[in-house]
Amino acid sequence: MADKGGHPGGPGRAPEVGRPDGVRNVVLVGHSGAGKTTLVEALLAATGTIQRRGRVEDGTTVSDFDDVEMRQQRSVNLALAPLRFGDVKVNLIDTPGYADFVGDLRAGLRAADAALFVVSAVDGIDGLTRMLWEECAAVQMPRAVVITKIDQARGDFDDTLMTCQDAFGEGVLPCYFPVADGDRVSGLIGLLTQRCFDYSSGERVEREPDPEFLERIAEQRGALIEGIIQESEDESLMERYLTGEEIEVKGLIADLETAVARGSFYPVLTTSVPHGDHPGPVIGMAELLEVITQAFPCPLEHTVPPVTAVTGGPPQRIECDPEGPLVAEVVKTTSDPYVGRISLVRVFSGTLRPDTVVHVSGHGLADRGHEDHDVDERVGALSSPLGKQQRTIAECRAGDICAVAKLARAETGDTLSDPDRPLLMAPWTMPDPLLPVAVRARSKADEDKLGQALNRLVAEDPTLRLENNSETRQLVLWCMGEAHADVLIDRLSARYGVEVERVELRVPLRETFGGKAQGLGRHVKQSGGHGQYGICHIEVEPLPSGEGLEFVDKIVGGVVPRQFIPSVEKGVRQQMTRGVSAGYPLVDIRVTLYDGKAHSVDSSDMAFQAAGALALKDAATKVPVLLLEPVDEVAVLVADEYVGSVMSDLSSRRGRVLGSESVPGGRTLVRAEVPQLEIIRYAVDLRSMSQGTGTFSRTFLRYEPLPTHLADKVAAEERVD
C-alpha cells in the first residue's frame, strides 16, 4: 500500500470530520499484556497527536490515565484515542484485556465498526481472545490481526501467524511479514506492493526486497490475492488472476476493503514498539494506519443496531446520516467528584450539538440497579477525549464518538434521541456478574456516603449488580471477578473517600421441622384493667420442599372464637419469618390448630397472635429442627478438554452432575445441581480451571437439608454471634 502520511495539525487540537466516510472506529481487542495500550501510544506518536510516547510501566500512557490503572500497570477501563491520518479520523478504542472487565470490552465492540485483534508474538493467544473472536463472528464484526512484540527475543512471527490461523480459521492471511538484520527486526515486506520498508536507519525507507525473499513473497502474495478476490464483486477477477494476468494493486486494495467489511477476510499485520530492554526503531505504524484507513469499513458500511419507539413496537431501520433523526448511545459513563458525570457517546444517526435538549432512555437493566427511565436533559459541552484531556468540539456527527458533559441521568447503555421522536436502541449483551462480595462501611461517616457512591458506580458499570440482602442484612456487590471487586473497592476509597471492608458472605438458609410435634402457646397476663388471654394447641408436621405454610383449622365447639383463628395463623407466620432455632426463616410446614381457650373479656387479636408464635416455638423444642440450604441449577460451558476437571470439581462441591451435551465449537455444556454454599467463589475457580474460557449460569432450584456436620458448624457460629 502507498504511504499516505498524515498529521492531525498539532497535539492540542481534536481531529474533526465532516462526513461519516471519513471516520474509522476501531476497537483494540486482546489479552492483558498483548501490547494494546503501547500500540495506541505508538500510533498517536506516529501521527503527531502526542509529542512523546508514554510507557505503561511509568503510568504515562494516554489511555491508562485512571489512578487504578497507573498503580496496577494494566487497563481496566475503555478509553478513546482519536487521531488523524491523511483525510481520515481514526477513533482508537483501547479496551481492557482481563476477563473481569469484559463489560468495557463489549461496550468497545458496540462503539466500533471494526475490531483489531492484538496478539503478542511472545505469548500467543489465550482463551478469552478466542471467545471474543467468536463473539465478533456472531455479529459479523469486521476484524484484522496485528502481531506485536516481534522485536523481543522469544517473539516468533511465523509461529504466531500459524497459531492465529489455527485459532481464527480461514481468511487469516498476512499483508506484510518482518525481515531481520541479524537478530534484530529491521523492516517489513509488503505482499501487495512487493516492496521492502526498511526501518534500520530509524526512518522508513522504501526499496526493492532482497532476492532471498522473492520466493516467499510470491508464495504468500498468491494466497493473499486469492483470499482478497474471492470476496470481490468482480466475478471475472479470479479467472483473470488464474490465467496469469497481473492484477493492479489499486484494485486489490479496493477489494481488500470489501473483503474486510464483509467480515470473512482478516488481514494480518505486524508491529514492533521498542521499550525497556528492547531498543530499536518503531516498525509498522504507517503500514497499520494504511490498512485501517484504506481497508477498514467506515460507519456507512456498518449496520446501525435496531431501534424501537420508547413505548415498544416493531424495530425501525436507521441509517448513518448526519441529517437524519438523532440516535446515539452512551457506551461509557464516568463520574468525577469535581467534574460530574461524563458520558462517552457513539452517534449512529443525526448530529449531536451542545446546549440542546435530548431524550435519555434506559431500559432492561432494572435487576442490576439501573431503573428504567425516560427523561429529557440538556446536553452540556461536547469534547473529543484524548485520555483524561477533554478537547472542546462544536458538534458530533453520525459515525463519530464524543464525550458529553452534564447528563445527570444518563447511564452506560442509554439511548439519546430527539425529544420529539424518542427512540430506544436494542441493548448489547452484558455478562452476568457471578462473584458475590459482601462489604460494610468502616465507620458511620463512611456509611453515610456509601449509598451515593455505590449508585454512581452502578450507573457507570452495567456488569456490577448491587444487592441489599434483607435476610442476611448484608450489602453485596455482585462482580465479574476478584480484580473487578478490587477496582470497585479502590474507586470507593480513591474517588469518593468511602472506606469499606470485606466481610464473609452469609448464604440465606432456611429451617424446617424434622418430624411431627405438638406445641402449646399460652399467653395469659393480668395487670389491672383488660388483661391478655390466648391459649392454643397446634400440631406441626413437615411438608415437601417448596410447599410453604399450610394452616389447617380443626377447632370445634368454638373453644377458640372464629375471629381469633386468623390471629393464630398470623402469629405463626410472624414466628416463621424469625425462625425457631438459628434465626433463619422457617418453611414447608403444616400447622393444625386443634384446641385452645379464650376469655370473654381479655382475649384479643394480639393475645392469640402471641399464643400462635409461642405454640410454634414450643413445638420446635420437641423435634429436630433441620437447617436447609439453597441449591442452584448450574450450567457450565467449557472447552471439551476441561470437561473431566469441571465434573470432578462439581462433585467435590457436593454437586450432582445431571449430564452434559456437546456445543458447536469444541465445547460442552455441563449441567449440575450445586449448593450455593459451595459456589460462592466459583466464578474465580472456574476461570482458573479452564484457562479463562469457562462460563456458567446459575438459577435457584430449591432448598435441601444441610449436612449435619455443616449444620452443627452454623449453629455454633450463631451461638458465638
XYZ file of C-alpha atoms in Angstrom:
721
model
C 0.000 0.000 0.000
C 1.121 3.529 -0.657
C 2.197 5.699 2.223
C -0.473 8.357 2.651
C 1.232 10.042 5.582
C -0.749 12.331 7.811
C -0.667 14.767 10.668
C -3.544 15.933 12.846
C -2.398 19.514 12.939
C -0.737 19.514 16.347
C -1.217 17.687 19.630
C -3.531 20.270 21.180
C -6.299 20.094 18.582
C -9.022 17.479 18.250
C -9.265 15.966 14.770
C -12.506 16.951 13.081
C -14.508 15.169 10.426
C -17.252 16.315 8.087
C -18.565 13.021 6.695
C -19.175 9.519 8.088
C -16.979 8.015 5.358
C -14.064 9.989 6.798
C -14.223 8.102 10.132
C -12.859 4.738 11.230
C -13.955 3.439 14.632
C -11.567 0.662 15.632
C -11.641 -1.287 18.907
C -8.400 -2.923 20.056
C -9.002 -6.405 21.443
C -6.567 -8.835 23.039
C -5.437 -10.433 26.259
C -3.765 -8.463 29.021
C -0.122 -7.805 28.171
C -0.525 -8.216 24.408
C 0.515 -4.589 23.885
C -2.748 -2.758 23.062
C -2.020 0.343 25.122
C 1.591 0.505 23.910
C 0.378 0.206 20.326
C -2.080 3.090 20.849
C 0.790 5.247 22.159
C 2.924 4.432 19.118
C 0.090 5.257 16.692
C -0.613 8.559 18.443
C 3.080 9.478 18.310
C 3.419 8.387 14.675
C 0.654 10.798 13.619
C 1.882 13.693 15.775
C -1.150 13.515 18.055
C 1.231 13.345 21.003
C 4.825 14.535 21.114
C 6.263 11.589 23.017
C 5.250 8.002 23.654
C 4.332 7.174 27.232
C 5.053 3.884 28.984
C 2.699 1.578 30.852
C 5.443 0.928 33.406
C 5.727 4.655 34.151
C 1.984 5.323 34.229
C 2.361 7.918 31.466
C 0.220 6.471 28.652
C -2.734 8.353 27.209
C -5.334 5.610 27.624
C -4.309 4.314 31.075
C -4.896 7.553 32.980
C -7.035 6.242 35.842
C -5.243 6.049 39.212
C -6.042 2.332 39.462
C -4.572 1.679 36.012
C -1.381 3.538 36.793
C -0.916 1.632 40.049
C -1.728 -1.789 38.611
C 0.003 -1.152 35.244
C -2.886 -2.581 33.250
C -6.021 -1.277 31.557
C -9.281 -1.595 33.471
C -11.328 0.976 31.522
C -12.370 1.597 27.960
C -10.516 4.666 26.634
C -10.832 6.690 23.432
C -7.798 7.963 21.490
C -8.676 9.847 18.268
C -6.049 10.621 15.633
C -5.915 11.793 12.037
C -4.105 10.023 9.216
C -4.404 11.672 5.847
C -8.049 12.692 5.381
C -9.378 10.108 7.832
C -10.143 10.434 11.526
C -9.439 7.198 13.407
C -11.106 6.646 16.786
C -8.942 4.064 18.539
C -10.846 2.382 21.370
C -8.449 0.786 23.855
C -10.129 -1.932 25.929
C -9.074 -3.987 28.964
C -7.612 -7.399 28.248
C -8.574 -9.014 31.546
C -11.755 -11.093 31.709
C -13.095 -9.215 34.751
C -13.552 -6.094 32.627
C -15.341 -7.696 29.698
C -18.171 -5.174 30.161
C -15.950 -2.347 28.910
C -14.673 -4.560 26.136
C -18.190 -5.298 24.876
C -19.006 -1.610 25.079
C -16.000 -1.026 22.823
C -17.303 -3.589 20.346
C -20.631 -1.754 20.290
C -18.998 1.611 19.592
C -16.691 0.301 16.851
C -17.121 -0.621 13.200
C -14.134 -2.975 13.132
C -12.021 -4.889 15.640
C -8.231 -5.051 15.641
C -7.097 -8.180 17.482
C -3.723 -7.541 19.112
C -1.711 -10.741 19.509
C 1.686 -10.928 21.200
C 4.372 -12.795 19.256
C 5.731 -13.850 22.649
C 2.569 -15.019 24.445
C 0.310 -16.103 21.585
C -3.460 -16.355 22.016
C -5.400 -17.010 25.207
C -8.875 -18.461 25.671
C -10.533 -15.074 26.170
C -9.238 -13.856 22.794
C -10.685 -16.941 21.092
C -14.046 -16.331 22.746
C -14.053 -12.676 21.663
C -13.286 -13.712 18.097
C -16.368 -15.940 18.205
C -18.442 -13.060 19.600
C -17.317 -10.831 16.731
C -18.091 -13.593 14.252
C -21.615 -13.924 15.669
C -22.358 -10.276 14.834
C -20.204 -10.290 11.660
C -17.855 -7.649 13.021
C -15.033 -6.930 10.527
C -11.692 -7.966 12.003
C -7.966 -7.751 11.422
C -4.982 -9.067 13.385
C -1.817 -7.240 14.373
C 1.083 -9.265 15.777
C 3.141 -7.274 18.279
C 6.448 -7.726 20.082
C 8.243 -9.270 17.095
C 11.385 -7.484 18.291
C 11.603 -9.481 21.505
C 13.874 -12.498 21.886
C 11.029 -15.020 22.147
C 8.871 -13.272 19.549
C 8.216 -15.506 16.545
C 6.054 -14.062 13.753
C 5.676 -17.276 11.754
C 4.653 -19.407 14.754
C 2.225 -16.749 15.933
C 0.719 -16.451 12.454
C 0.124 -20.212 12.382
C -1.468 -20.001 15.835
C -3.806 -17.252 14.614
C -4.745 -19.240 11.526
C -5.428 -22.304 13.637
C -7.488 -20.368 16.207
C -9.378 -17.997 13.915
C -9.871 -20.216 10.880
C -9.793 -19.487 7.183
C -9.320 -15.987 5.850
C -6.462 -15.067 8.228
C -3.690 -14.021 5.816
C -0.654 -11.744 6.206
C -0.325 -8.476 4.285
C 3.280 -7.996 5.499
C 5.995 -10.134 7.015
C 9.029 -8.941 9.027
C 12.651 -9.106 7.929
C 15.630 -9.090 10.247
C 19.140 -7.702 10.221
C 20.994 -10.236 12.314
C 18.961 -10.802 15.462
C 17.007 -7.553 15.153
C 13.875 -6.859 13.117
C 14.774 -4.194 10.595
C 11.689 -3.803 8.423
C 8.649 -5.230 6.688
C 7.903 -6.556 3.232
C 4.513 -5.679 1.747
C 2.991 -8.568 -0.163
C 0.689 -6.492 -2.364
C 3.265 -3.867 -3.317
C 6.199 -6.340 -3.248
C 8.273 -3.599 -1.643
C 10.516 -3.626 1.417
C 10.023 -0.917 4.043
C 13.378 -0.648 5.775
C 13.492 0.890 9.273
C 17.107 0.077 10.121
C 18.148 3.738 9.863
C 15.376 4.856 12.202
C 13.358 6.205 9.270
C 11.018 4.375 6.903
C 12.853 3.815 3.610
C 11.161 2.064 0.694
C 13.292 -0.177 -1.517
C 13.343 -3.366 -3.520
C 13.258 -6.555 -1.410
C 16.386 -8.673 -1.177
C 16.434 -11.606 -3.648
C 16.334 -14.156 -0.827
C 12.742 -13.134 -0.051
C 11.340 -13.291 -3.587
C 10.187 -16.906 -3.360
C 8.396 -16.309 -0.055
C 6.808 -13.129 -1.435
C 5.484 -14.990 -4.462
C 4.039 -17.823 -2.397
C 2.362 -15.702 0.281
C 1.291 -12.996 -2.182
C -0.589 -15.549 -4.243
C -2.529 -16.786 -1.202
C -3.291 -13.206 -0.166
C -4.556 -12.182 -3.608
C -6.748 -15.274 -3.869
C -8.221 -14.540 -0.439
C -8.997 -10.948 -1.430
C -10.515 -11.558 -4.835
C -12.749 -14.348 -3.540
C -14.748 -11.523 -1.949
C -14.532 -9.230 -4.972
C -17.728 -8.079 -6.660
C -15.904 -8.510 -9.984
C -16.548 -12.181 -10.738
C -14.073 -12.160 -13.634
C -11.177 -11.155 -11.396
C -10.384 -14.691 -10.186
C -10.393 -16.057 -13.726
C -8.065 -13.270 -14.894
C -5.720 -13.923 -11.977
C -5.645 -17.697 -12.585
C -4.763 -17.142 -16.237
C -1.656 -15.228 -15.125
C -2.870 -11.673 -15.605
C -1.228 -9.171 -13.230
C -3.916 -7.557 -11.069
C -3.479 -3.855 -10.398
C -2.558 -3.106 -6.766
C -5.039 -0.221 -6.569
C -7.878 -2.565 -7.476
C -6.702 -5.159 -4.951
C -6.736 -2.545 -2.188
C -10.335 -1.643 -3.065
C -11.297 -5.323 -2.971
C -9.400 -5.723 0.303
C -11.741 -3.165 1.884
C -14.749 -5.091 0.546
C -13.387 -8.380 1.883
C -12.717 -6.945 5.359
C -16.089 -5.167 5.539
C -17.907 -8.441 4.844
C -16.315 -9.988 7.909
C -14.900 -13.003 6.102
C -11.312 -11.928 5.386
C -8.865 -10.955 8.121
C -5.595 -9.255 7.158
C -2.621 -9.834 9.438
C -0.127 -7.045 10.127
C 2.867 -6.805 12.401
C 4.463 -4.092 14.510
C 7.410 -3.504 16.777
C 7.372 -0.879 19.506
C 10.688 -0.794 21.428
C 10.539 -0.450 25.186
C 12.645 -1.253 28.219
C 15.262 -3.858 27.337
C 14.164 -3.970 23.708
C 15.569 -0.895 21.947
C 15.192 -0.315 18.251
C 13.051 1.522 15.704
C 9.266 1.710 15.808
C 8.144 -0.545 12.967
C 4.820 -0.958 11.218
C 2.830 2.126 12.275
C 2.470 3.560 8.769
C 1.545 0.148 7.381
C -1.059 -0.408 10.085
C -2.550 3.058 9.609
C -2.755 2.479 5.865
C -4.739 -0.712 6.372
C -7.015 0.926 8.959
C -7.805 3.925 6.760
C -7.920 2.137 3.378
C -9.199 -1.353 4.223
C -11.359 -0.961 7.338
C -15.061 -0.139 6.839
C -16.452 3.293 7.620
C -19.653 3.804 9.680
C -21.736 3.878 6.477
C -20.866 0.198 5.916
C -21.778 -0.940 9.416
C -25.441 -1.699 10.107
C -26.916 0.507 12.829
C -28.350 -1.580 15.708
C -32.162 -1.791 15.585
C -34.207 0.868 17.352
C -37.815 0.981 18.535
C -40.126 3.596 19.925
C -39.697 4.034 23.681
C -43.156 2.560 24.170
C -42.251 -0.522 22.128
C -43.335 -1.668 18.700
C -41.619 -3.095 15.631
C -37.904 -2.393 15.032
C -37.107 0.617 12.882
C -34.245 0.879 10.418
C -31.949 3.868 10.931
C -29.245 4.950 8.505
C -25.918 6.560 9.408
C -26.934 10.019 8.192
C -25.810 13.302 9.818
C -29.090 14.858 8.646
C -31.249 12.019 9.978
C -33.024 11.695 13.329
C -30.733 11.761 16.346
C -29.860 8.295 17.640
C -26.816 7.993 19.896
C -25.764 5.595 22.628
C -23.852 6.013 25.863
C -21.077 3.417 25.686
C -19.227 4.512 28.822
C -20.075 6.634 31.841
C -17.604 8.047 34.333
C -18.299 10.099 37.434
C -15.859 12.598 38.830
C -16.433 14.179 42.263
C -15.428 17.559 40.845
C -16.347 17.497 37.140
C -19.530 15.444 37.474
C -20.800 12.773 35.109
C -19.180 12.438 31.666
C -20.762 10.204 29.028
C -18.816 8.728 26.106
C -21.317 8.642 23.243
C -21.346 6.985 19.812
C -23.594 8.902 17.412
C -25.239 6.462 14.999
C -27.570 8.926 13.258
C -28.129 12.663 13.220
C -25.856 15.308 14.717
C -25.335 15.956 18.418
C -24.796 19.609 19.370
C -24.024 21.266 22.719
C -26.672 23.108 24.709
C -29.548 21.203 23.094
C -32.237 19.056 24.719
C -32.142 15.287 24.123
C -34.312 12.434 25.320
C -32.472 9.919 27.525
C -33.909 6.377 27.566
C -32.641 3.466 29.610
C -34.453 0.122 29.779
C -33.802 -3.511 30.596
C -31.269 -3.467 33.455
C -33.528 -2.923 36.454
C -32.273 -6.153 38.034
C -28.793 -4.604 38.278
C -29.859 -1.347 39.883
C -30.475 0.562 36.633
C -34.102 1.643 36.879
C -35.976 2.186 33.624
C -36.069 5.888 32.835
C -37.231 8.292 30.134
C -36.240 11.903 30.716
C -35.352 14.991 28.723
C -31.969 16.537 29.521
C -29.934 19.416 28.193
C -26.584 18.467 26.713
C -23.585 20.296 28.141
C -20.287 20.823 26.370
C -19.083 18.309 23.765
C -15.475 17.225 23.700
C -13.133 14.813 21.995
C -11.302 12.986 24.795
C -7.659 12.074 24.495
C -7.098 10.163 27.704
C -8.029 12.494 30.538
C -7.722 15.556 28.291
C -11.070 16.917 27.062
C -10.797 18.952 23.848
C -13.901 21.011 23.037
C -15.665 20.376 19.722
C -18.564 22.192 18.037
C -20.635 19.111 17.148
C -20.523 15.342 16.741
C -21.908 13.954 13.506
C -23.227 10.488 12.682
C -20.472 7.873 12.772
C -18.292 9.733 15.281
C -17.675 9.407 19.023
C -17.541 12.201 21.588
C -17.807 12.927 25.305
C -20.874 14.716 26.684
C -20.907 16.613 29.965
C -23.727 17.182 32.457
C -26.120 14.384 31.506
C -27.147 13.751 35.098
C -29.415 10.761 34.438
C -27.589 9.088 31.545
C -26.087 5.676 32.319
C -23.996 3.233 30.307
C -26.187 1.690 27.614
C -28.732 4.535 27.442
C -30.066 5.909 24.163
C -30.035 9.618 23.303
C -32.616 10.773 20.761
C -34.743 13.697 19.655
C -37.338 14.675 22.336
C -39.933 14.935 19.572
C -39.161 11.402 18.411
C -37.819 9.438 21.380
C -36.236 6.120 20.419
C -34.673 3.185 22.214
C -31.711 1.240 20.842
C -31.547 -2.502 21.414
C -29.036 -3.096 24.246
C -25.865 -5.085 23.750
C -25.365 -8.306 25.681
C -23.733 -7.983 29.073
C -22.425 -10.950 31.087
C -23.960 -11.692 34.459
C -21.788 -10.838 37.485
C -21.489 -14.079 39.447
C -18.969 -13.356 42.205
C -20.693 -12.057 45.363
C -18.583 -9.841 47.634
C -20.082 -8.698 50.956
C -18.850 -5.329 52.230
C -19.575 -2.924 55.074
C -18.593 0.641 55.804
C -15.712 1.071 58.203
C -17.276 3.991 60.051
C -20.550 5.874 60.453
C -19.199 8.665 58.241
C -18.391 6.126 55.505
C -21.847 4.582 55.872
C -23.499 7.946 55.251
C -21.595 8.397 51.961
C -21.660 4.781 50.788
C -25.113 4.758 49.181
C -24.478 7.689 46.856
C -21.023 6.411 45.875
C -22.374 2.962 45.024
C -25.194 4.446 42.950
C -22.595 6.265 40.864
C -20.572 3.092 40.352
C -23.710 1.205 39.291
C -24.527 3.946 36.759
C -21.050 3.562 35.262
C -20.802 -0.202 35.181
C -23.584 -2.487 33.865
C -21.584 -5.543 34.932
C -21.973 -4.561 38.599
C -25.108 -5.616 40.484
C -25.871 -4.205 43.906
C -27.857 -6.270 46.417
C -29.023 -5.196 49.844
C -29.999 -8.586 51.266
C -32.794 -8.156 53.774
C -32.399 -11.695 55.120
C -28.677 -11.659 55.843
C -28.606 -7.866 56.366
C -25.545 -7.668 54.144
C -24.585 -5.316 51.329
C -23.404 -7.490 48.442
C -21.525 -6.394 45.311
C -22.014 -8.908 42.517
C -18.814 -8.645 40.466
C -17.180 -10.278 37.451
C -14.182 -11.475 39.458
C -11.652 -10.585 42.130
C -9.912 -7.938 40.035
C -13.260 -6.274 39.337
C -14.090 -6.255 43.053
C -10.667 -4.816 43.937
C -11.094 -1.978 41.434
C -14.574 -1.130 42.740
C -13.394 -1.000 46.353
C -10.356 1.031 45.293
C -12.604 3.529 43.492
C -14.863 3.889 46.509
C -11.821 4.943 48.506
C -9.813 6.970 45.979
C -12.631 8.676 44.098
C -15.367 9.071 46.719
C -13.483 8.885 50.008
C -15.519 5.904 51.245
C -13.683 3.148 53.103
C -15.257 -0.314 53.102
C -14.053 -3.701 54.241
C -14.926 -7.154 53.042
C -16.837 -9.494 55.319
C -17.666 -13.169 54.966
C -20.696 -13.692 52.765
C -23.696 -15.227 54.503
C -25.885 -17.544 52.443
C -29.600 -17.267 53.339
C -30.502 -20.601 54.935
C -33.927 -21.900 55.990
C -35.285 -24.004 58.837
C -37.908 -26.755 58.820
C -39.257 -29.384 61.198
C -37.611 -32.787 61.180
C -40.781 -34.555 62.309
C -44.290 -34.167 63.723
C -44.713 -32.364 67.054
C -47.344 -30.656 69.163
C -46.984 -27.272 70.775
C -48.781 -25.232 73.387
C -48.979 -21.489 73.190
C -50.176 -19.813 76.392
C -50.270 -16.028 76.570
C -52.056 -15.032 79.766
C -51.334 -11.748 81.543
C -53.275 -9.712 84.080
C -52.058 -6.295 85.132
C -55.193 -4.361 86.019
C -57.922 -3.419 83.626
C -58.151 -5.519 80.484
C -55.683 -8.402 80.524
C -54.388 -10.624 77.734
C -55.662 -14.149 77.321
C -54.987 -16.577 74.497
C -54.268 -20.302 74.578
C -53.870 -22.537 71.553
C -52.749 -26.083 70.813
C -51.184 -26.846 67.470
C -49.690 -29.787 65.667
C -46.789 -29.185 63.279
C -45.536 -31.557 60.582
C -43.055 -31.087 57.726
C -44.131 -30.687 54.092
C -42.234 -31.343 50.839
C -39.803 -28.672 49.653
C -41.439 -25.577 48.230
C -44.841 -26.039 49.890
C -44.506 -23.083 52.285
C -47.099 -22.925 55.106
C -50.346 -24.874 55.130
C -52.605 -23.746 58.013
C -55.421 -26.114 58.975
C -58.337 -25.131 61.241
C -59.751 -28.067 63.241
C -61.409 -26.082 66.005
C -64.777 -27.458 67.111
C -67.210 -26.129 69.658
C -65.840 -22.574 69.475
C -63.062 -23.114 72.037
C -61.152 -20.552 70.003
C -63.611 -17.940 68.724
C -63.845 -17.762 64.946
C -62.494 -14.178 64.787
C -59.249 -15.205 66.539
C -58.308 -18.162 64.321
C -56.693 -15.853 61.697
C -54.800 -14.249 64.607
C -53.225 -17.595 65.481
C -52.184 -18.055 61.830
C -50.725 -14.538 61.736
C -48.680 -15.216 64.881
C -47.398 -18.475 63.377
C -46.374 -16.695 60.165
C -44.577 -13.951 62.063
C -42.626 -16.503 64.091
C -41.767 -18.410 60.893
C -40.035 -15.324 59.488
C -37.947 -15.062 62.686
C -37.126 -18.768 62.809
C -37.235 -21.126 65.775
C -33.637 -22.350 66.073
C -30.796 -20.487 64.321
C -32.742 -17.383 63.334
C -33.411 -18.370 59.718
C -36.932 -18.333 58.227
C -38.991 -21.471 58.821
C -40.526 -23.074 55.714
C -42.521 -26.023 54.437
C -44.718 -26.998 57.394
C -48.370 -27.806 58.018
C -49.752 -26.243 61.207
C -53.019 -27.636 62.512
C -54.902 -25.659 65.175
C -56.987 -28.231 67.070
C -57.687 -26.817 70.552
C -57.456 -23.721 72.700
C -59.144 -21.460 75.231
C -60.437 -17.909 75.226
C -61.685 -15.347 77.740
C -64.840 -13.370 77.157
C -63.152 -10.088 78.145
C -59.355 -10.458 77.961
C -58.946 -12.352 74.669
C -57.827 -10.266 71.695
C -56.208 -10.406 68.307
C -52.797 -9.589 69.798
C -53.151 -12.212 72.523
C -53.812 -15.023 70.039
C -51.017 -13.808 67.733
C -48.628 -14.147 70.663
C -50.090 -17.548 71.543
C -49.635 -18.821 67.972
C -45.975 -17.753 67.970
C -45.341 -19.368 71.362
C -47.017 -22.600 70.260
C -44.728 -22.864 67.246
C -41.624 -22.264 69.370
C -42.819 -24.876 71.885
C -43.313 -27.485 69.156
C -39.800 -26.811 67.875
C -38.308 -27.933 71.202
C -39.747 -31.431 70.787
C -38.278 -32.474 67.415
C -35.076 -31.792 65.494
C -35.157 -28.556 63.531
C -33.345 -29.016 60.238
C -31.320 -26.339 58.516
C -31.951 -26.091 54.780
C -29.501 -24.698 52.257
C -30.337 -23.207 48.852
C -29.386 -25.337 45.856
C -28.810 -23.854 42.399
C -29.062 -25.406 38.996
C -25.711 -24.640 37.365
C -24.908 -24.770 33.658
C -21.169 -24.695 32.871
C -19.906 -24.117 29.322
C -16.274 -25.176 28.810
C -13.936 -26.385 26.126
C -14.028 -30.159 25.721
C -10.582 -30.653 27.254
C -11.761 -29.280 30.608
C -14.982 -31.306 30.952
C -13.442 -34.002 33.165
C -11.905 -31.468 35.540
C -15.141 -29.491 35.756
C -17.264 -32.567 36.514
C -14.833 -33.761 39.146
C -14.746 -30.328 40.746
C -18.546 -30.042 40.820
C -18.779 -33.424 42.546
C -16.254 -32.264 45.154
C -18.575 -29.328 45.897
C -21.385 -31.709 46.914
C -22.871 -31.210 43.476
C -24.911 -33.685 41.460
C -23.908 -33.731 37.797
C -27.080 -34.175 35.748
C -25.428 -34.642 32.363
C -23.656 -32.920 29.520
C -24.232 -32.040 25.890
C -21.940 -31.069 23.045
C -21.987 -27.487 21.781
C -20.594 -26.362 18.401
C -17.050 -25.058 18.532
C -15.497 -27.888 20.546
C -17.306 -27.071 23.789
C -19.521 -28.915 26.226
C -22.396 -27.751 28.428
C -22.354 -29.460 31.825
C -25.488 -29.274 33.991
C -25.453 -29.883 37.712
C -27.220 -29.117 40.977
C -24.874 -27.494 43.483
C -25.441 -25.954 46.954
C -24.962 -22.176 46.995
C -22.544 -22.502 49.916
C -20.144 -24.338 47.594
C -20.158 -21.942 44.628
C -19.619 -18.569 46.267
C -16.237 -18.229 44.531
C -16.981 -20.450 41.535
C -16.571 -17.539 39.101
C -12.907 -17.315 40.132
C -12.286 -21.054 40.415
C -13.821 -21.914 37.031
C -11.744 -19.285 35.284
C -8.582 -20.748 36.807
C -9.641 -24.295 35.970
C -10.474 -23.549 32.326
C -7.694 -21.072 31.461
C -10.216 -18.241 31.366
C -12.511 -19.891 28.804
C -15.248 -21.323 31.021
C -18.540 -19.574 31.711
C -21.517 -20.561 33.814
C -25.010 -19.539 34.804
C -26.922 -20.304 37.973
C -30.617 -20.426 38.820
C -32.168 -21.047 42.234
C -33.745 -24.503 42.325
C -34.886 -25.457 45.838
C -33.856 -25.881 49.474
C -32.382 -29.112 50.786
C -31.277 -30.263 54.267
C -27.799 -29.111 55.208
C -25.472 -31.993 56.141
C -25.279 -32.500 59.906
C -21.617 -31.518 60.295
C -22.216 -28.247 58.454
C -25.451 -27.577 60.331
C -23.603 -28.016 63.638
C -20.959 -25.546 62.455
C -23.595 -22.952 61.526
C -25.362 -23.410 64.848
C -22.075 -22.929 66.714
C -21.380 -19.724 64.770
C -24.852 -18.419 65.568
C -24.268 -19.048 69.273
C -20.997 -17.095 69.102
C -22.759 -14.182 67.360
